[in-house]
Coordinates of C-alpha atoms in Angstrom, one line a residue:
Chain Z
M20 CA -82.0 -46.9 14.6
P21 CA -84.6 -46.9 12.2
V22 CA -84.1 -44.3 8.5
I23 CA -87.9 -43.6 8.4
K24 CA -89.6 -42.8 11.7
A25 CA -93.1 -41.3 11.5
E26 CA -94.9 -40.5 14.6
H27 CA -99.0 -39.8 15.2
L28 CA -98.5 -38.4 11.8
T29 CA -102.0 -36.8 10.3
K30 CA -103.4 -34.7 7.1
R31 CA -106.2 -33.3 7.4
F32 CA -106.9 -31.7 3.5
G33 CA -109.8 -28.9 4.3
K34 CA -112.1 -29.7 7.1
K35 CA -114.1 -32.5 5.6
V36 CA -110.7 -35.0 4.3
L37 CA -108.8 -37.0 6.9
A38 CA -105.9 -38.3 4.5
V39 CA -104.2 -39.7 6.9
D40 CA -105.3 -40.4 10.7
D41 CA -102.0 -40.9 13.1
V42 CA -99.9 -43.1 11.9
S43 CA -97.0 -43.8 13.2
F44 CA -94.1 -46.4 12.1
A45 CA -90.7 -47.0 11.9
I46 CA -88.6 -48.4 9.0
E47 CA -85.6 -49.8 9.5
P48 CA -82.1 -50.0 7.5
G49 CA -81.6 -51.9 4.7
T50 CA -84.7 -53.7 3.5
I51 CA -87.9 -53.1 0.8
S52 CA -90.5 -52.2 3.0
G53 CA -93.9 -51.5 1.0
V54 CA -97.0 -49.6 2.4
L55 CA -100.0 -51.4 0.4
G56 CA -103.5 -50.6 0.6
P57 CA -106.4 -49.9 -1.9
N58 CA -106.2 -46.5 -3.1
G59 CA -107.1 -43.6 -1.9
A60 CA -105.9 -44.9 1.5
G61 CA -102.9 -42.3 2.8
K62 CA -98.8 -44.2 0.7
T63 CA -99.3 -41.0 -1.4
T64 CA -100.5 -38.6 1.2
T65 CA -98.2 -40.0 3.5
L66 CA -94.7 -41.0 1.5
R67 CA -95.0 -36.8 0.8
M68 CA -95.2 -36.1 4.4
I69 CA -91.9 -37.8 4.3
L70 CA -91.0 -35.5 2.1
D71 CA -91.9 -32.4 3.2
L72 CA -94.2 -32.0 0.0
V73 CA -96.5 -32.3 1.7
R74 CA -97.1 -30.3 5.6
P75 CA -98.5 -32.6 8.3
T76 CA -100.9 -31.1 9.9
A77 CA -100.5 -32.7 13.3
G78 CA -97.2 -35.1 13.6
S79 CA -93.4 -35.9 12.7
V80 CA -92.0 -37.4 10.9
T81 CA -87.4 -37.8 10.3
I82 CA -86.0 -39.2 7.0
L83 CA -82.3 -40.4 8.7
G84 CA -82.1 -38.8 12.0
S85 CA -83.4 -35.1 10.7
R86 CA -86.6 -34.1 9.2
Y87 CA -86.3 -34.1 4.7
R88 CA -86.9 -30.7 5.0
D89 CA -83.8 -30.4 7.2
M90 CA -81.4 -31.9 5.8
R91 CA -78.3 -30.3 3.4
A92 CA -78.0 -32.3 0.1
P93 CA -80.7 -34.4 -0.3
A94 CA -81.0 -36.1 -3.1
A95 CA -77.4 -37.9 -2.2
R96 CA -79.1 -39.6 0.3
V97 CA -82.6 -39.9 0.0
G98 CA -84.2 -40.5 -4.3
A99 CA -87.5 -40.1 -5.0
L100 CA -89.7 -40.9 -7.8
L101 CA -93.4 -39.7 -7.2
D102 CA -94.7 -38.7 -10.0
A103 CA -93.5 -40.0 -13.9
S104 CA -95.6 -37.6 -15.5
G105 CA -93.0 -34.8 -13.4
F106 CA -90.6 -33.7 -16.2
H107 CA -90.9 -31.6 -18.8
P108 CA -92.6 -32.7 -21.7
G109 CA -90.4 -30.7 -24.7
R110 CA -87.4 -31.2 -22.5
S111 CA -85.4 -34.1 -23.8
G112 CA -85.1 -37.2 -20.8
R113 CA -81.5 -36.9 -20.0
N114 CA -82.6 -32.7 -20.0
A115 CA -84.8 -33.5 -17.2
L116 CA -82.1 -35.2 -15.2
R117 CA -79.4 -32.7 -16.3
V118 CA -81.5 -29.9 -14.8
I119 CA -82.5 -32.3 -11.5
A120 CA -78.4 -32.5 -11.2
V121 CA -77.2 -30.0 -11.7
G122 CA -79.1 -28.1 -9.1
A123 CA -77.7 -31.3 -6.9
G124 CA -74.8 -30.8 -8.2
I125 CA -74.3 -34.3 -9.8
S126 CA -72.2 -34.3 -12.9
D127 CA -73.1 -35.1 -16.1
A128 CA -71.4 -38.5 -16.2
R129 CA -73.6 -40.1 -12.9
V130 CA -76.6 -38.9 -16.0
D131 CA -74.7 -41.6 -18.8
E132 CA -75.1 -43.6 -15.5
T133 CA -78.7 -43.8 -14.6
L134 CA -80.0 -43.2 -17.8
A135 CA -77.5 -46.6 -18.9
L136 CA -79.1 -48.4 -15.6
V137 CA -82.5 -48.1 -15.5
E138 CA -81.9 -49.3 -19.4
L139 CA -82.8 -45.3 -21.1
E140 CA -79.5 -44.9 -22.9
G141 CA -81.0 -44.9 -26.4
A142 CA -83.9 -43.0 -25.9
A143 CA -81.8 -40.3 -23.6
R144 CA -81.2 -37.9 -25.7
R145 CA -85.8 -37.5 -27.4
A146 CA -88.4 -36.3 -25.3
V147 CA -90.6 -36.7 -22.7
K148 CA -93.9 -36.4 -24.6
G149 CA -92.9 -39.6 -26.9
Y150 CA -92.2 -41.9 -24.1
S151 CA -94.9 -44.2 -23.1
T152 CA -95.4 -45.3 -19.6
G153 CA -92.6 -47.8 -18.4
M154 CA -89.4 -45.3 -20.1
K155 CA -91.7 -42.3 -18.3
Q156 CA -91.5 -44.6 -15.1
R157 CA -88.3 -45.9 -16.0
L158 CA -86.8 -41.7 -15.7
A159 CA -88.5 -40.8 -12.8
L160 CA -86.2 -44.4 -10.8
A161 CA -83.4 -42.4 -12.9
A162 CA -83.5 -39.8 -11.5
A163 CA -84.5 -41.2 -8.2
L164 CA -80.6 -43.0 -8.5
L165 CA -79.5 -40.1 -9.3
G166 CA -77.1 -38.9 -6.1
D167 CA -76.9 -42.3 -5.3
P168 CA -79.7 -42.3 -2.9
E169 CA -78.3 -44.5 0.8
V170 CA -83.0 -43.8 1.1
L171 CA -84.8 -44.7 -1.5
I172 CA -88.8 -44.1 -1.6
L173 CA -90.8 -44.6 -4.8
D174 CA -94.6 -44.1 -5.3
E175 CA -96.3 -46.6 -7.2
P176 CA -93.0 -47.6 -9.4
A177 CA -95.0 -50.5 -10.7
N178 CA -97.8 -48.1 -13.0
G179 CA -98.4 -48.3 -16.2
L180 CA -95.6 -51.1 -16.8
D181 CA -96.3 -54.5 -18.5
P182 CA -95.0 -57.6 -16.8
E183 CA -91.7 -57.1 -18.2
G184 CA -90.9 -54.4 -17.0
M185 CA -93.0 -55.4 -13.2
L186 CA -90.1 -58.2 -13.2
W187 CA -87.4 -55.4 -13.7
L188 CA -88.5 -54.2 -11.1
R189 CA -88.4 -56.4 -8.6
T190 CA -85.1 -57.5 -9.6
F191 CA -83.8 -54.0 -9.7
L192 CA -85.4 -53.3 -6.2
R193 CA -83.6 -56.3 -5.3
K194 CA -81.0 -55.1 -6.1
L195 CA -80.8 -52.0 -4.5
A196 CA -81.6 -54.3 -1.4
R197 CA -78.3 -56.0 -2.3
E198 CA -76.7 -52.8 -2.1
G199 CA -77.4 -51.9 1.2
R200 CA -79.6 -49.3 0.1
T201 CA -83.3 -49.2 2.5
V202 CA -86.7 -49.0 -0.2
L203 CA -89.7 -47.9 0.8
V204 CA -92.2 -48.8 -1.6
S205 CA -96.5 -48.5 -2.2
S206 CA -98.6 -50.1 -4.1
H207 CA -102.1 -50.4 -4.3
V208 CA -101.5 -53.8 -6.9
L209 CA -100.9 -56.1 -3.5
A210 CA -99.7 -58.7 -5.0
E211 CA -96.7 -56.6 -7.0
V212 CA -94.6 -56.2 -3.7
E213 CA -95.6 -59.5 -2.5
Q214 CA -92.3 -61.3 -3.4
T215 CA -90.5 -58.1 -3.8
V216 CA -90.7 -56.5 -0.3
D217 CA -89.7 -57.4 3.0
D218 CA -91.1 -55.3 6.1
I219 CA -95.1 -54.5 5.4
L220 CA -97.7 -51.5 6.1
I221 CA -101.2 -52.1 5.5
M222 CA -103.3 -48.8 5.0
S223 CA -106.5 -48.5 4.7
E224 CA -108.7 -45.4 4.1
G225 CA -105.7 -42.9 6.4
K226 CA -104.7 -45.3 8.7
L227 CA -102.5 -48.0 9.5
L228 CA -103.4 -51.0 9.5
A229 CA -101.2 -53.5 10.4
Q230 CA -97.0 -53.0 10.5
G231 CA -94.6 -56.3 10.4
S232 CA -91.7 -57.9 8.4
M233 CA -93.6 -60.0 5.6
R234 CA -92.1 -63.3 7.0
E235 CA -94.9 -62.3 10.4
L236 CA -97.8 -61.0 8.7
M237 CA -98.0 -64.3 6.8
A238 CA -98.1 -66.7 9.3
S239 CA -100.2 -65.0 11.1
R240 CA -102.8 -66.2 8.3
Q241 CA -106.0 -68.2 8.0
P242 CA -106.0 -70.7 6.1
V243 CA -108.3 -70.3 2.9
V244 CA -110.6 -74.2 2.8
R245 CA -110.9 -74.5 -0.9
V246 CA -114.6 -76.5 -1.6
R247 CA -116.7 -77.8 -4.5
S248 CA -120.1 -80.0 -3.9
P249 CA -122.9 -80.1 -6.0
Q250 CA -124.6 -80.3 -2.6
A251 CA -122.4 -76.6 -2.0
E252 CA -125.8 -74.9 -0.3
M253 CA -125.6 -77.8 2.1
L254 CA -122.6 -77.4 2.5
E255 CA -122.3 -74.2 3.4
A256 CA -125.6 -74.3 5.7
A257 CA -124.1 -77.5 7.5
L258 CA -120.3 -76.1 8.0
R259 CA -122.2 -72.7 9.1
A260 CA -124.4 -75.1 11.6
A261 CA -119.9 -75.9 12.8
G262 CA -119.3 -72.5 13.2
A263 CA -117.1 -72.1 10.5
A264 CA -117.0 -69.0 8.6
V265 CA -118.5 -69.9 4.8
N266 CA -118.5 -67.2 1.4
R267 CA -120.4 -69.3 -1.6
T268 CA -119.4 -68.6 -5.4
N269 CA -122.0 -71.0 -7.0
D270 CA -120.6 -74.9 -6.0
A271 CA -117.4 -73.6 -4.9
L272 CA -116.8 -72.8 -1.0
A273 CA -113.9 -70.7 0.4
V274 CA -114.0 -71.3 4.4
R275 CA -112.1 -69.9 6.9
G276 CA -112.1 -71.8 10.8
P277 CA -111.8 -75.9 9.9
S278 CA -108.9 -77.1 8.8
A279 CA -110.2 -80.0 5.0
A280 CA -109.6 -82.7 7.2
E281 CA -112.4 -80.9 9.8
V282 CA -114.8 -79.8 6.0
G283 CA -114.4 -83.1 5.2
D284 CA -115.6 -84.9 8.7
V285 CA -118.2 -82.9 7.7
A286 CA -119.3 -83.0 4.6
H287 CA -119.5 -86.9 5.6
A288 CA -121.3 -86.6 7.9
Q289 CA -124.1 -85.0 5.9
G290 CA -123.8 -87.9 4.0
I291 CA -122.9 -84.4 1.3
A292 CA -120.2 -85.6 -2.2
L293 CA -117.1 -84.1 -2.6
H294 CA -114.8 -82.6 -5.7
E295 CA -112.5 -80.8 -5.1
L296 CA -111.5 -79.9 -1.3
L297 CA -107.7 -78.5 -0.8
T298 CA -106.4 -76.3 1.2
E299 CA -105.1 -73.3 0.3
E300 CA -102.6 -70.2 2.2
P301 CA -104.1 -66.6 1.1
S302 CA -102.4 -63.9 -0.4
L303 CA -101.9 -60.7 0.2
E304 CA -104.4 -59.1 -1.2
E305 CA -106.3 -62.0 0.9
L306 CA -104.7 -61.0 4.4
F307 CA -105.4 -57.4 3.4
L308 CA -108.8 -58.4 2.9
Q309 CA -108.6 -60.5 6.3
I310 CA -106.6 -56.9 8.3
A311 CA -109.3 -54.6 6.9
G312 CA -112.1 -57.0 8.0
T313 CA -111.1 -57.1 10.7
R314 CA -110.7 -54.0 11.7
R315 CA -113.1 -52.3 10.5
E316 CA -115.7 -55.1 12.6
Q317 CA -114.1 -53.7 15.7
Chain U
M18 CA -77.9 -21.4 -4.9
I19 CA -75.6 -20.7 -7.9
A20 CA -76.3 -25.0 -8.8
L21 CA -79.5 -23.5 -8.8
A22 CA -79.4 -21.0 -11.2
R23 CA -77.0 -22.7 -13.4
A24 CA -80.1 -25.6 -13.3
E25 CA -82.9 -22.8 -14.4
L26 CA -81.0 -20.6 -16.9
L27 CA -80.5 -25.0 -18.2
K28 CA -84.5 -25.1 -17.6
L29 CA -84.7 -22.2 -19.8
R30 CA -82.1 -23.5 -21.9
S31 CA -83.5 -27.0 -22.6
T32 CA -87.1 -26.8 -24.1
R33 CA -88.7 -24.1 -26.7
T34 CA -89.4 -20.9 -23.6
A35 CA -85.9 -18.7 -25.1
L36 CA -86.3 -19.6 -28.0
G37 CA -89.9 -18.5 -28.3
L38 CA -88.9 -15.5 -26.0
F39 CA -86.7 -14.3 -28.9
L40 CA -89.3 -15.0 -31.9
A41 CA -92.3 -12.9 -29.3
I42 CA -89.6 -10.0 -28.4
L43 CA -88.7 -9.8 -32.3
L44 CA -92.3 -9.9 -34.0
V45 CA -93.8 -7.1 -31.2
T46 CA -90.2 -5.0 -31.9
L47 CA -89.3 -5.2 -35.4
G48 CA -93.0 -6.0 -36.7
P49 CA -94.4 -2.1 -36.0
L50 CA -90.9 -1.5 -36.4
I51 CA -90.4 -2.3 -40.1
L52 CA -93.5 -1.4 -41.4
L53 CA -92.9 2.7 -39.4
L54 CA -89.9 2.7 -41.5
A55 CA -91.6 1.5 -44.6
L56 CA -95.0 3.5 -44.5
L57 CA -93.6 6.4 -42.0
S58 CA -93.1 9.4 -45.2
R59 CA -89.6 11.1 -44.7
S60 CA -90.6 13.9 -42.9
D61 CA -92.7 12.1 -40.0
L62 CA -89.6 9.3 -40.0
A63 CA -87.7 12.5 -39.1
G64 CA -89.9 13.1 -36.0
G65 CA -89.0 10.6 -34.6
G66 CA -90.3 8.5 -31.9
L67 CA -90.5 4.2 -33.6
G68 CA -88.6 3.8 -30.4
V69 CA -91.7 4.3 -28.1
V70 CA -93.7 1.5 -30.4
A71 CA -91.5 -1.1 -30.7
Y72 CA -90.9 -1.0 -26.7
L73 CA -94.9 -1.1 -26.0
L74 CA -95.3 -4.9 -26.0
V75 CA -92.2 -5.8 -23.9
P76 CA -93.0 -6.1 -20.6
M77 CA -95.7 -7.4 -21.7
V78 CA -94.0 -10.6 -23.3
L79 CA -91.8 -10.1 -20.3
L80 CA -94.1 -10.2 -17.9
V81 CA -96.5 -14.0 -19.1
F82 CA -92.2 -15.1 -20.1
G83 CA -92.2 -15.0 -16.8
I84 CA -96.1 -16.2 -15.8
L85 CA -95.3 -19.6 -18.0
G86 CA -91.9 -19.8 -16.4
M87 CA -92.8 -20.4 -12.6
T88 CA -97.2 -21.8 -14.4
N89 CA -94.8 -24.3 -16.1
E90 CA -93.2 -25.5 -12.9
Y91 CA -96.7 -26.4 -11.9
R92 CA -98.7 -27.7 -15.7
H93 CA -95.7 -30.1 -15.3
R94 CA -95.3 -31.5 -12.2
T95 CA -91.4 -30.0 -12.7
I96 CA -91.6 -28.4 -9.5
T97 CA -91.8 -31.6 -7.3
Y98 CA -88.3 -32.3 -8.5
A99 CA -87.6 -28.6 -7.2
Y100 CA -88.3 -28.6 -3.5
L101 CA -86.8 -32.9 -3.4
V102 CA -83.3 -31.3 -4.8
T103 CA -83.4 -27.9 -2.4
P104 CA -86.1 -28.1 0.4
R105 CA -85.8 -24.9 1.6
R106 CA -88.4 -23.6 -1.1
W107 CA -87.5 -19.9 0.0
Q108 CA -83.9 -20.1 -2.0
V109 CA -86.5 -21.5 -4.7
M110 CA -87.8 -19.2 -5.1
A111 CA -85.9 -16.3 -4.9
V112 CA -83.6 -17.6 -7.0
K113 CA -86.1 -17.9 -10.0
L114 CA -87.2 -14.3 -9.5
A115 CA -83.3 -13.1 -9.3
V116 CA -82.8 -15.3 -12.4
Y117 CA -86.1 -14.7 -14.1
A118 CA -85.1 -10.6 -13.9
L119 CA -81.4 -11.8 -15.1
V120 CA -83.2 -12.8 -18.3
G121 CA -85.5 -10.1 -18.5
I122 CA -82.5 -7.4 -18.0
A123 CA -80.6 -9.0 -20.5
T124 CA -83.9 -9.4 -23.8
M125 CA -84.4 -5.7 -22.7
L126 CA -80.8 -4.4 -23.1
F127 CA -80.3 -7.6 -26.1
T128 CA -83.4 -5.2 -27.7
V129 CA -82.3 -2.0 -26.8
V130 CA -79.3 -2.6 -29.2
L131 CA -81.9 -3.5 -31.8
V132 CA -84.2 -1.2 -32.2
Y133 CA -81.1 1.2 -32.7
V134 CA -79.4 -0.8 -35.4
V135 CA -82.4 -1.3 -37.8
T136 CA -83.7 2.4 -37.2
R137 CA -80.7 3.7 -38.0
I138 CA -80.8 1.4 -41.3
G139 CA -83.4 1.9 -42.3
A140 CA -83.9 5.8 -42.4
S141 CA -80.2 5.1 -44.1
L142 CA -81.7 3.1 -47.1
R143 CA -84.9 6.0 -47.1
G144 CA -82.4 8.6 -47.0
V145 CA -83.6 10.4 -43.5
E146 CA -81.4 11.5 -41.0
I147 CA -82.7 10.2 -38.1
D148 CA -81.6 10.1 -33.9
A149 CA -81.8 6.2 -33.9
T150 CA -82.3 6.9 -29.6
D151 CA -85.5 9.6 -29.6
G152 CA -82.8 11.7 -27.0
A153 CA -83.1 9.3 -24.6
T154 CA -80.3 9.2 -22.1
L155 CA -78.3 6.9 -20.3
G156 CA -80.3 6.7 -17.3
D157 CA -83.5 6.7 -19.7
Y158 CA -82.4 3.0 -21.2
T159 CA -81.1 2.3 -17.3
R160 CA -84.5 2.6 -16.0
Q161 CA -85.8 0.7 -18.9
I162 CA -83.7 -2.7 -18.7
V163 CA -84.1 -2.7 -14.5
V164 CA -87.9 -2.2 -15.1
A165 CA -87.9 -5.1 -17.6
G166 CA -86.0 -7.2 -14.9
L167 CA -88.8 -6.2 -12.9
I168 CA -91.7 -6.9 -14.8
T169 CA -90.5 -9.8 -15.4
A170 CA -89.3 -10.8 -11.8
F171 CA -92.7 -9.5 -11.1
G172 CA -94.4 -12.3 -13.5
V173 CA -92.3 -14.9 -11.8
A174 CA -93.9 -14.2 -8.6
L175 CA -97.1 -13.8 -9.6
G176 CA -96.9 -17.2 -11.8
A177 CA -96.0 -18.6 -7.9
L178 CA -99.5 -17.0 -6.2
F179 CA -101.4 -17.9 -8.5
R180 CA -100.4 -21.0 -10.5
A181 CA -103.1 -21.7 -13.1
Q182 CA -101.0 -20.6 -16.1
V183 CA -104.0 -20.1 -18.3
L184 CA -106.5 -18.0 -15.9
T185 CA -102.9 -16.5 -14.6
V186 CA -101.8 -15.2 -17.9
A187 CA -105.1 -13.8 -19.5
G188 CA -106.2 -12.1 -15.7
T189 CA -103.4 -10.7 -15.4
L190 CA -103.3 -9.5 -19.6
L191 CA -106.7 -7.7 -18.8
W192 CA -105.5 -6.6 -15.4
A193 CA -103.1 -4.4 -17.1
L194 CA -104.2 -3.5 -20.8
V195 CA -108.1 -3.1 -20.1
V196 CA -108.6 -2.7 -15.8
E197 CA -105.8 -0.2 -15.1
I198 CA -106.4 2.0 -18.2
L199 CA -109.8 1.9 -17.2
I200 CA -109.8 2.7 -13.6
G201 CA -107.3 5.3 -14.8
A202 CA -108.5 6.4 -17.6
F203 CA -112.0 7.5 -14.5
K204 CA -110.7 7.8 -11.4
P205 CA -106.5 8.7 -13.1
A206 CA -105.3 9.9 -8.9
V207 CA -106.3 5.8 -8.2
G208 CA -104.9 4.6 -11.6
G209 CA -101.2 6.5 -11.5
W210 CA -100.2 4.3 -8.3
L211 CA -101.6 1.0 -9.8
P212 CA -98.7 -1.3 -11.4
F213 CA -98.4 -1.5 -14.0
T214 CA -99.4 2.4 -14.6
V215 CA -96.4 2.9 -12.4
F216 CA -94.1 -0.1 -15.0
N217 CA -94.7 1.3 -18.4
Q218 CA -94.0 5.9 -16.0
V219 CA -90.8 4.9 -14.4
S220 CA -90.0 3.0 -18.8
A221 CA -90.7 3.1 -21.7
V222 CA -93.8 5.7 -22.9
S223 CA -92.4 8.8 -22.4
M224 CA -88.4 7.9 -22.7
G225 CA -86.9 11.6 -22.2
A226 CA -89.2 13.3 -20.4
D227 CA -90.8 12.5 -16.8
P228 CA -93.5 12.1 -17.3
G229 CA -94.2 13.7 -13.5
T230 CA -94.5 16.9 -15.6
A231 CA -97.1 15.4 -17.8
G232 CA -99.6 15.7 -15.1
A233 CA -98.5 12.1 -14.3
T234 CA -100.4 11.0 -10.7
L235 CA -96.7 10.1 -9.3
S236 CA -92.9 11.8 -10.0
R237 CA -90.3 8.7 -12.6
P238 CA -88.8 8.4 -9.3
Q239 CA -91.7 8.4 -7.2
A240 CA -93.2 5.7 -9.9
F241 CA -89.7 4.1 -9.1
I242 CA -89.8 3.5 -5.7
V243 CA -93.2 2.3 -6.1
S244 CA -93.1 -0.1 -8.1
L245 CA -90.0 -1.6 -5.6
V246 CA -92.6 -1.7 -3.8
Y247 CA -95.1 -3.8 -5.6
I248 CA -92.1 -6.0 -6.4
A249 CA -91.1 -6.3 -3.4
I250 CA -94.6 -7.6 -1.3
V251 CA -95.8 -9.6 -4.0
S252 CA -92.3 -11.8 -4.9
V253 CA -92.7 -12.0 -0.4
A254 CA -96.4 -13.7 -0.4
A255 CA -95.3 -15.7 -3.7
I256 CA -92.1 -16.7 -1.3
F257 CA -94.8 -17.3 1.5
I258 CA -96.7 -19.1 -0.4
S259 CA -94.3 -21.4 -1.9
L260 CA -93.3 -22.3 1.8
R261 CA -96.6 -23.4 2.5
R262 CA -98.6 -24.6 0.2
D263 CA -98.7 -28.9 -0.8
V264 CA -97.6 -30.2 -3.0
T265 CA -100.0 -32.8 -4.5

């Protein structure tokens, strides 16, 4: 049974803004799933609809078999990081967590435990207004973990983190998944989650463009042949004539369709010199652009 | 619900909000009271009425305190965590209204004792024998304390309805201190029914005397019932709107 199940989820703000458009998906237990897409894709609205903070215009979503609003003591089952700035600036980090913990019936000992987990125990008694962005992100993550939940929903958790912080986050998310928790994480920086997630949902302009396991989706991608030639313009024309899709930047070409050997044959047949020829597996970002581009053409 | 109430109290204790309220109360009560005790002639002091001046601004302080208590949740986005922990939003709102009402009641209780003690001490230092209660009965004090709770909760409800902190505080004070007074001056029959006029009538201004006998639109019991109706309407509207509002 899926941990999160969304069916025809739609959210319209006013008459003009269609933030989420008929989105359906299922998140399986014990996985790290990434909701990926550019800013304004509808990721945050989707996550907030799962948590009942935003009411869907149409469709429905359940988490652990029921609507979030119908859950008793949800903090013990679902943890969420939605907004790292969602703390009173005058309150200490520890008290910010205690306010949440007391309301959820969670002990102060657990507050201290989660602060240690995110490595913030040294700054626990400092006012949140003195925290860096990265520290606020960690505090928000600690808030999500307070109830030791089986499901975590994290909206752009890497925002504001430096490379060291991102590495820490990746390791941390992997650790959570090993513990059997289900993690749904959104990001607009695709490369950031590429090494972390098992499944991905790709969103753009409120629509869900693709969903599947990372492995399946990456297997479906088209490799790109990178070529550099002093006669790039001639080579581009020859490759286009052979039916390839080509993007040229100065003397470099990115070719989709033919293999590297076929590109080399075309160049040889035209007497064009090559300075570089290699096959490159596209990144998640390129995969996203491929999928988004295909959808737009449709 | 008990856990939620404890969380609300912790919210107050863990910022400077409670200290701010305490200092504001000291300022608006002791400030004018000490000035009057020091500057009035002994015969004027013996005439009494110091309490009326000391209590004059306390309801406004409590009203602003209530508004800040709610609008701060939106301003600092802590409302997100409140609703994540308790997705039944009506409970969050109901507990907040109740906790702030109790804090308003406790604050007014403290103020009454403070004003009584300071008046007694100040008058005796000036060598004047006065009635520090201004002739108010236990019933008068009770009404005053209850209205303090109601007006604090009223502030919370207004904060939930309008959310924007500065606009809500400024708009409410403008309404209470200017618009209602103008309406009361030009259209007394209408003004007598307006919320802050009604609150005043129940509580502070004329302790010991029923304003109904002084030509007011409503008698004190009628004003009390109308004030309860106002609180009920605004609170229900605040809860209703909180249930429907998206937290983005």
